[in-house]
């Protein structure tokens, strides 16, 4: 495997398309869609579309796995999800055509207790270990289900690292802070958004210079690649060669759901192909720009993504 995504708390994304979202009003939906989601699942979908040998892992409720199983089979993703008792959550995504964005209502997920966590953790490790080789990229992404603590993630990260995996982390809040404090070796790639980075550093980051400073501080903690996603404002990219602001191309937005996952997948695919920063992250941004133009998952042909990448403006910081 070139990429293994670990999604502890996957979700069925129920996207409801609206002309315009008005709180408190009655709406007539334009359309609806159910998709296999959760951060690692979104990363796997885009990475597999880009040609990476990809496995999706994590915990999936055994009462409603069909949507995920179909998605994995259709997209050529190896199904390494451990089935656990329960129903995978459904997250609501309200896509607002007028504003060109979406409002997310993410539910908690399957609740674990100490015993079921221990069982699920052991099963996950057993599933992952044979798939990981020296240099395999592993993403730990998204929220933790209720009852699962950061210790589980730390043990998992240690086991993956012991087999030579490179770690990408896309999570936020206390989980991110604790991972960074307690992981014996820093992750290889981190992709916080502005809010997650602000929470991590404990203060608002209003200007690009402040975001860049925080990204460089993460690099100083040993994180090789840092991409701070800024939504429509682009991204701050920090890697071996320096730090840049990358301004995205203006594109029509059907949904913003999955933009971050596409950014991660595209960046990882480019790194696997031998590109370096900032070009690898620019390719990731182009994948995100392609992803947000359609509600349905999937990517346009490679040439279209490269054309989007060519429209991204890089400013050294
Ligand atoms: O695990 P969290 O933080 O609730 O995020 C899950 C959501 O993130 C996404 O992966 C988009 O990034 C959705 O598919 C999913 O509903």
CSV table of C-alpha atoms and ligand atoms in Angstrom, one decimal:
chain,number,residue,atom,x,y,z
A,1,UNK,CA,0.0,0.0,0.0
A,2,UNK,CA,1.2,3.5,-0.7
A,3,UNK,CA,-1.4,5.1,1.5
A,4,UNK,CA,-3.5,3.9,4.5
A,5,UNK,CA,-6.1,6.3,5.8
A,6,UNK,CA,-7.4,5.7,9.4
A,7,UNK,CA,-10.8,7.1,10.1
A,8,UNK,CA,-11.8,6.3,13.7
A,9,UNK,CA,-15.2,8.0,13.3
A,10,UNK,CA,-16.5,7.7,9.7
A,11,UNK,CA,-19.8,9.2,8.6
A,12,UNK,CA,-22.5,8.9,6.0
A,13,UNK,CA,-22.6,12.4,4.6
A,14,UNK,CA,-26.2,13.3,3.8
A,15,UNK,CA,-25.9,16.4,1.6
A,16,UNK,CA,-29.1,18.4,1.0
A,17,UNK,CA,-28.8,21.0,-1.7
A,18,UNK,CA,-30.7,24.2,-1.1
A,19,UNK,CA,-31.1,27.4,-3.1
A,20,UNK,CA,-30.2,29.4,0.0
A,21,UNK,CA,-30.1,28.4,3.7
A,22,UNK,CA,-32.2,30.7,5.9
A,23,UNK,CA,-32.2,29.7,9.6
A,24,UNK,CA,-35.7,29.1,10.9
A,25,UNK,CA,-37.3,28.9,7.4
A,26,UNK,CA,-39.0,26.0,5.6
A,27,UNK,CA,-36.8,24.9,2.7
A,28,UNK,CA,-37.6,22.8,-0.5
A,29,UNK,CA,-34.5,20.8,-1.2
A,30,UNK,CA,-33.1,20.8,-4.8
A,31,UNK,CA,-31.5,17.4,-4.4
A,32,UNK,CA,-29.9,15.1,-1.8
A,33,UNK,CA,-27.0,12.7,-1.8
A,34,UNK,CA,-25.7,10.0,0.6
A,35,UNK,CA,-21.9,9.5,0.4
A,36,UNK,CA,-19.4,7.5,2.4
A,37,UNK,CA,-17.6,10.1,4.4
A,38,UNK,CA,-15.3,10.9,7.3
A,39,UNK,CA,-11.9,12.6,6.7
A,40,UNK,CA,-9.8,9.5,5.9
A,41,UNK,CA,-12.6,8.1,3.7
A,42,UNK,CA,-12.6,11.4,1.7
A,43,UNK,CA,-8.8,11.3,1.5
A,44,UNK,CA,-8.8,7.7,0.3
A,45,UNK,CA,-11.4,8.5,-2.5
A,46,UNK,CA,-9.3,11.3,-4.0
A,47,UNK,CA,-6.0,9.4,-3.5
A,48,UNK,CA,-7.3,6.3,-5.2
A,49,UNK,CA,-8.7,8.5,-8.1
A,50,UNK,CA,-5.1,9.8,-8.5
A,51,UNK,CA,-3.8,6.3,-8.8
A,52,UNK,CA,-2.3,5.7,-5.3
A,53,UNK,CA,-2.6,2.1,-4.0
A,54,UNK,CA,-4.9,3.0,-1.0
A,55,UNK,CA,-6.5,1.2,1.9
A,56,UNK,CA,-9.2,2.8,4.1
A,57,UNK,CA,-9.2,1.7,7.7
A,58,UNK,CA,-10.8,2.7,11.0
A,59,UNK,CA,-14.0,1.6,12.7
A,60,UNK,CA,-17.2,1.0,10.8
A,61,UNK,CA,-20.6,0.2,12.3
A,62,UNK,CA,-21.7,-3.4,11.4
A,63,UNK,CA,-25.3,-2.4,11.0
A,64,UNK,CA,-25.0,-0.1,8.0
A,65,UNK,CA,-21.6,-0.7,6.2
A,66,UNK,CA,-23.1,-1.1,2.7
A,67,UNK,CA,-22.6,2.4,1.4
A,68,UNK,CA,-19.0,2.2,2.4
A,69,UNK,CA,-18.5,-1.2,0.9
A,70,UNK,CA,-19.9,-0.1,-2.4
A,71,UNK,CA,-17.8,3.0,-2.5
A,72,UNK,CA,-14.6,1.1,-1.7
A,73,UNK,CA,-15.4,-1.5,-4.4
A,74,UNK,CA,-16.3,1.2,-7.1
A,75,UNK,CA,-13.2,3.3,-6.3
A,76,UNK,CA,-10.6,0.5,-6.0
A,77,UNK,CA,-9.9,1.2,-2.3
A,78,UNK,CA,-8.9,-1.8,-0.2
A,79,UNK,CA,-11.4,-2.2,2.6
A,80,UNK,CA,-9.5,-2.5,5.8
A,81,UNK,CA,-12.2,-1.1,8.1
A,82,UNK,CA,-12.8,-3.0,11.3
A,83,UNK,CA,-16.5,-3.7,11.8
A,84,UNK,CA,-17.7,-2.7,15.3
A,85,UNK,CA,-21.2,-3.2,16.8
A,86,UNK,CA,-23.5,-0.2,16.0
A,87,UNK,CA,-24.6,2.2,13.3
A,88,UNK,CA,-22.1,4.5,11.6
A,89,UNK,CA,-23.3,8.1,12.2
A,90,UNK,CA,-24.9,10.3,9.5
A,91,UNK,CA,-23.6,13.9,9.2
A,92,UNK,CA,-25.9,16.5,7.6
A,93,UNK,CA,-24.4,18.9,5.0
A,94,UNK,CA,-26.6,21.8,3.9
A,95,UNK,CA,-25.2,23.0,0.6
A,96,UNK,CA,-26.2,26.6,-0.1
A,97,UNK,CA,-26.1,27.4,-3.8
A,98,UNK,CA,-26.4,31.2,-3.3
A,99,UNK,CA,-23.5,31.5,-0.9
A,100,UNK,CA,-21.4,28.7,-2.5
A,101,UNK,CA,-20.7,27.0,0.8
A,102,UNK,CA,-22.1,24.4,3.1
A,103,UNK,CA,-23.2,24.2,6.7
A,104,UNK,CA,-22.2,21.0,8.5
A,105,UNK,CA,-23.9,19.3,11.3
A,106,UNK,CA,-21.7,16.4,12.5
A,107,UNK,CA,-23.0,13.9,14.9
A,108,UNK,CA,-21.1,12.2,17.7
A,109,UNK,CA,-20.7,8.7,16.3
A,110,UNK,CA,-20.8,5.2,17.8
A,111,UNK,CA,-20.2,5.3,21.6
A,112,UNK,CA,-17.4,3.0,22.9
A,113,UNK,CA,-16.7,1.9,26.5
A,114,UNK,CA,-13.4,0.8,27.9
A,115,UNK,CA,-13.9,-2.8,26.9
A,116,UNK,CA,-15.2,-2.2,23.4
A,117,UNK,CA,-12.4,0.4,22.8
A,118,UNK,CA,-9.7,-2.2,23.8
A,119,UNK,CA,-11.3,-4.8,21.5
A,120,UNK,CA,-11.7,-2.3,18.6
A,121,UNK,CA,-8.1,-1.0,19.1
A,122,UNK,CA,-6.6,-4.5,19.0
A,123,UNK,CA,-8.6,-5.4,15.9
A,124,UNK,CA,-7.5,-2.2,14.2
A,125,UNK,CA,-3.8,-2.8,14.9
A,126,UNK,CA,-4.1,-6.4,13.7
A,127,UNK,CA,-5.7,-5.2,10.4
A,128,UNK,CA,-3.2,-2.4,9.8
A,129,UNK,CA,0.1,-4.1,10.7
A,130,UNK,CA,0.4,-6.3,7.6
A,131,UNK,CA,-0.5,-3.4,5.3
A,132,UNK,CA,2.2,-1.0,6.5
A,133,UNK,CA,5.7,-1.1,5.1
A,134,UNK,CA,8.7,1.2,5.3
A,135,UNK,CA,7.6,4.6,3.9
A,136,UNK,CA,3.9,3.9,3.7
A,137,UNK,CA,1.9,7.1,4.3
A,138,UNK,CA,-0.7,6.8,7.0
A,139,UNK,CA,-3.3,9.5,7.8
A,140,UNK,CA,-4.9,9.8,11.2
A,141,UNK,CA,-7.8,12.1,10.4
A,142,UNK,CA,-11.1,13.3,11.8
A,143,UNK,CA,-12.8,13.2,15.2
A,144,UNK,CA,-12.7,10.4,17.7
A,145,UNK,CA,-15.9,8.6,18.5
A,146,UNK,CA,-17.4,9.1,22.0
A,147,UNK,CA,-15.5,7.1,24.7
A,148,UNK,CA,-12.3,6.7,22.7
A,149,UNK,CA,-9.4,8.7,24.1
A,150,UNK,CA,-6.3,10.1,22.6
A,151,UNK,CA,-4.3,7.3,24.1
A,152,UNK,CA,-5.7,4.9,21.5
A,153,UNK,CA,-4.5,7.1,18.8
A,154,UNK,CA,-1.1,7.4,20.4
A,155,UNK,CA,-0.7,3.6,20.6
A,156,UNK,CA,-1.8,3.3,17.0
A,157,UNK,CA,0.6,6.0,15.9
A,158,UNK,CA,3.4,4.3,17.7
A,159,UNK,CA,2.7,0.9,16.2
A,160,UNK,CA,2.5,2.4,12.7
A,161,UNK,CA,5.7,4.3,13.2
A,162,UNK,CA,7.4,1.2,14.5
A,163,UNK,CA,6.7,-0.4,11.1
A,164,UNK,CA,8.2,2.6,9.2
A,165,UNK,CA,5.1,4.5,8.4
A,166,UNK,CA,5.1,8.2,7.6
A,167,UNK,CA,2.4,9.9,9.6
A,168,UNK,CA,-0.1,12.6,8.4
A,169,UNK,CA,-2.4,14.1,11.0
A,170,UNK,CA,-5.6,16.0,10.3
A,171,UNK,CA,-7.5,16.5,13.5
A,172,UNK,CA,-8.1,19.4,15.8
A,173,UNK,CA,-8.8,20.5,19.4
A,174,UNK,CA,-7.4,18.7,22.4
A,175,UNK,CA,-6.7,15.6,20.4
A,176,UNK,CA,-4.3,17.5,18.1
A,177,UNK,CA,-2.6,19.3,21.0
A,178,UNK,CA,-2.1,16.1,22.9
A,179,UNK,CA,-0.8,14.2,19.9
A,180,UNK,CA,1.8,16.8,19.3
A,181,UNK,CA,2.8,17.0,22.9
A,182,UNK,CA,2.9,13.2,23.5
A,183,UNK,CA,4.0,11.6,20.2
A,184,UNK,CA,7.7,10.6,20.6
A,185,UNK,CA,8.4,11.7,17.1
A,186,UNK,CA,6.6,14.6,15.4
A,187,UNK,CA,4.2,13.7,12.5
A,188,UNK,CA,5.6,14.1,8.9
A,189,UNK,CA,2.7,16.2,7.7
A,190,UNK,CA,0.1,18.3,9.4
A,191,UNK,CA,-2.9,20.1,7.8
A,192,UNK,CA,-4.7,22.3,10.3
A,193,UNK,CA,-7.2,24.9,9.2
A,194,UNK,CA,-7.0,28.4,10.6
A,195,UNK,CA,-9.4,27.7,13.5
A,196,UNK,CA,-7.5,24.5,14.5
A,197,UNK,CA,-4.2,26.3,14.4
A,198,UNK,CA,-5.6,29.1,16.5
A,199,UNK,CA,-6.8,26.7,19.1
A,200,UNK,CA,-3.4,25.0,19.1
A,201,UNK,CA,-1.5,28.1,19.6
A,202,UNK,CA,-4.1,29.6,22.0
A,203,UNK,CA,-4.6,32.9,20.2
A,204,UNK,CA,-6.3,34.4,17.1
A,205,UNK,CA,-4.1,34.5,14.0
A,206,UNK,CA,-5.5,37.4,12.0
A,207,UNK,CA,-2.9,38.0,9.2
A,208,UNK,CA,-1.0,35.7,6.9
A,209,UNK,CA,2.3,36.6,8.6
A,210,UNK,CA,0.9,35.3,11.9
A,211,UNK,CA,-0.3,32.1,10.3
A,212,UNK,CA,3.1,31.7,8.7
A,213,UNK,CA,4.9,32.2,12.0
A,214,UNK,CA,2.7,29.5,13.6
A,215,UNK,CA,3.3,27.1,10.7
A,216,UNK,CA,7.1,27.7,11.0
A,217,UNK,CA,6.9,27.1,14.7
A,218,UNK,CA,5.3,23.7,14.0
A,219,UNK,CA,8.2,23.0,11.5
A,220,UNK,CA,10.6,23.9,14.4
A,221,UNK,CA,8.9,21.1,16.4
A,222,UNK,CA,10.0,18.6,13.8
A,223,UNK,CA,6.9,18.4,11.5
A,224,UNK,CA,8.3,18.2,8.0
A,225,UNK,CA,5.3,19.4,6.0
A,226,UNK,CA,2.7,21.9,7.2
A,227,UNK,CA,-0.2,23.1,5.2
A,228,UNK,CA,-2.6,25.5,6.9
A,229,UNK,CA,-5.8,25.6,4.9
A,230,UNK,CA,-7.5,29.0,4.7
A,231,UNK,CA,-10.6,28.2,2.7
A,232,UNK,CA,-11.2,30.6,-0.1
A,233,UNK,CA,-8.1,32.5,0.9
A,234,UNK,CA,-5.9,29.6,-0.1
A,235,UNK,CA,-3.2,28.0,2.1
A,236,UNK,CA,0.0,28.7,3.9
A,237,UNK,CA,2.5,26.1,2.9
A,238,UNK,CA,5.7,25.4,5.0
A,239,UNK,CA,8.2,22.8,4.0
A,240,UNK,CA,12.0,22.3,3.6
A,241,UNK,CA,12.4,25.1,1.1
A,242,UNK,CA,10.6,27.8,3.0
A,243,UNK,CA,7.1,29.2,3.6
A,244,UNK,CA,4.6,30.4,1.0
A,245,UNK,CA,1.1,31.8,0.7
A,246,UNK,CA,-0.7,30.0,-2.1
A,247,UNK,CA,-3.7,31.9,-3.6
A,248,UNK,CA,-6.3,29.6,-5.1
A,249,UNK,CA,-8.0,30.0,-8.5
A,250,UNK,CA,-11.5,31.4,-8.4
A,251,UNK,CA,-13.9,28.5,-9.2
A,252,UNK,CA,-17.6,27.9,-8.9
A,253,UNK,CA,-18.3,26.2,-5.6
A,254,UNK,CA,-20.9,23.5,-5.3
A,255,UNK,CA,-19.9,22.3,-1.8
A,256,UNK,CA,-17.0,22.9,0.5
A,257,UNK,CA,-17.3,19.5,2.1
A,258,UNK,CA,-14.2,17.4,1.4
A,259,UNK,CA,-12.0,20.3,0.2
A,260,UNK,CA,-9.5,19.6,3.0
A,261,UNK,CA,-9.5,15.9,2.4
A,262,UNK,CA,-8.8,16.5,-1.3
A,263,UNK,CA,-6.0,18.9,-0.4
A,264,UNK,CA,-4.4,16.2,1.8
A,265,UNK,CA,-4.9,13.5,-0.8
A,266,UNK,CA,-3.5,15.5,-3.7
A,267,UNK,CA,-0.5,16.6,-1.6
A,268,UNK,CA,0.3,13.0,-0.5
A,269,UNK,CA,-0.1,11.7,-4.1
A,270,UNK,CA,2.3,14.4,-5.3
A,271,UNK,CA,4.8,13.6,-2.6
A,272,UNK,CA,4.6,9.9,-3.4
A,273,UNK,CA,5.2,10.8,-7.1
A,274,UNK,CA,8.4,12.5,-6.0
A,275,UNK,CA,7.4,16.1,-6.0
A,276,UNK,CA,8.5,18.4,-3.2
A,277,UNK,CA,7.0,21.4,-1.3
A,278,UNK,CA,5.6,23.8,-2.3
A,279,UNK,CA,4.7,22.1,-5.7
A,280,UNK,CA,3.2,19.0,-3.9
A,281,UNK,CA,0.9,21.2,-1.8
A,282,UNK,CA,0.0,23.3,-4.8
A,283,UNK,CA,-1.1,20.1,-6.6
A,284,UNK,CA,-3.1,19.3,-3.5
A,285,UNK,CA,-4.8,22.7,-3.6
A,286,UNK,CA,-5.7,22.1,-7.2
A,287,UNK,CA,-7.4,18.8,-6.3
A,288,UNK,CA,-9.4,20.7,-3.6
A,289,UNK,CA,-10.3,23.4,-6.2
A,290,UNK,CA,-11.5,20.5,-8.5
A,291,UNK,CA,-13.3,18.7,-5.7
A,292,UNK,CA,-15.4,21.7,-4.6
A,293,UNK,CA,-16.9,22.2,-8.0
A,294,UNK,CA,-19.1,19.1,-7.8
A,295,UNK,CA,-21.2,17.6,-5.1
A,296,UNK,CA,-20.6,14.1,-6.3
A,297,UNK,CA,-17.2,12.7,-5.2
A,298,UNK,CA,-14.4,12.1,-7.8
A,299,UNK,CA,-12.0,14.2,-9.8
A,300,UNK,CA,-11.8,15.6,-13.3
A,301,UNK,CA,-9.1,14.3,-15.6
A,302,UNK,CA,-5.5,14.9,-14.5
A,303,UNK,CA,-4.9,17.6,-17.2
A,304,UNK,CA,-7.7,19.7,-15.7
A,305,UNK,CA,-6.2,19.4,-12.2
A,306,UNK,CA,-2.8,20.5,-13.6
A,307,UNK,CA,-4.4,23.4,-15.3
A,308,UNK,CA,-5.9,24.5,-12.0
A,309,UNK,CA,-2.5,24.1,-10.3
A,310,UNK,CA,-1.0,26.4,-13.0
A,311,UNK,CA,-3.5,29.1,-11.9
A,312,UNK,CA,-2.4,29.0,-8.2
A,313,UNK,CA,-0.2,32.0,-7.3
A,314,UNK,CA,2.6,31.4,-4.9
A,315,UNK,CA,4.0,34.2,-2.8
A,316,UNK,CA,7.1,33.5,-0.7
A,317,UNK,CA,6.6,34.7,2.9
B,1,LIG,O1,-14.8,13.6,12.1
B,1,LIG,P1,-15.3,14.9,12.0
B,1,LIG,O2,-14.4,16.0,12.5
B,1,LIG,O3,-16.7,15.0,12.6
B,1,LIG,O4,-15.5,15.2,10.4
B,1,LIG,C1,-16.2,14.4,9.6
B,1,LIG,C2,-16.6,15.1,8.3
B,1,LIG,O5,-15.5,15.5,7.7
B,1,LIG,C3,-15.5,15.2,6.3
B,1,LIG,O6,-14.6,14.1,6.1
B,1,LIG,C4,-15.1,16.4,5.4
B,1,LIG,O7,-13.8,16.7,5.7
B,1,LIG,C5,-17.0,14.7,6.0
B,1,LIG,O8,-17.0,13.7,5.1
B,1,LIG,C6,-17.4,14.2,7.4
B,1,LIG,O9,-18.8,14.4,7.6
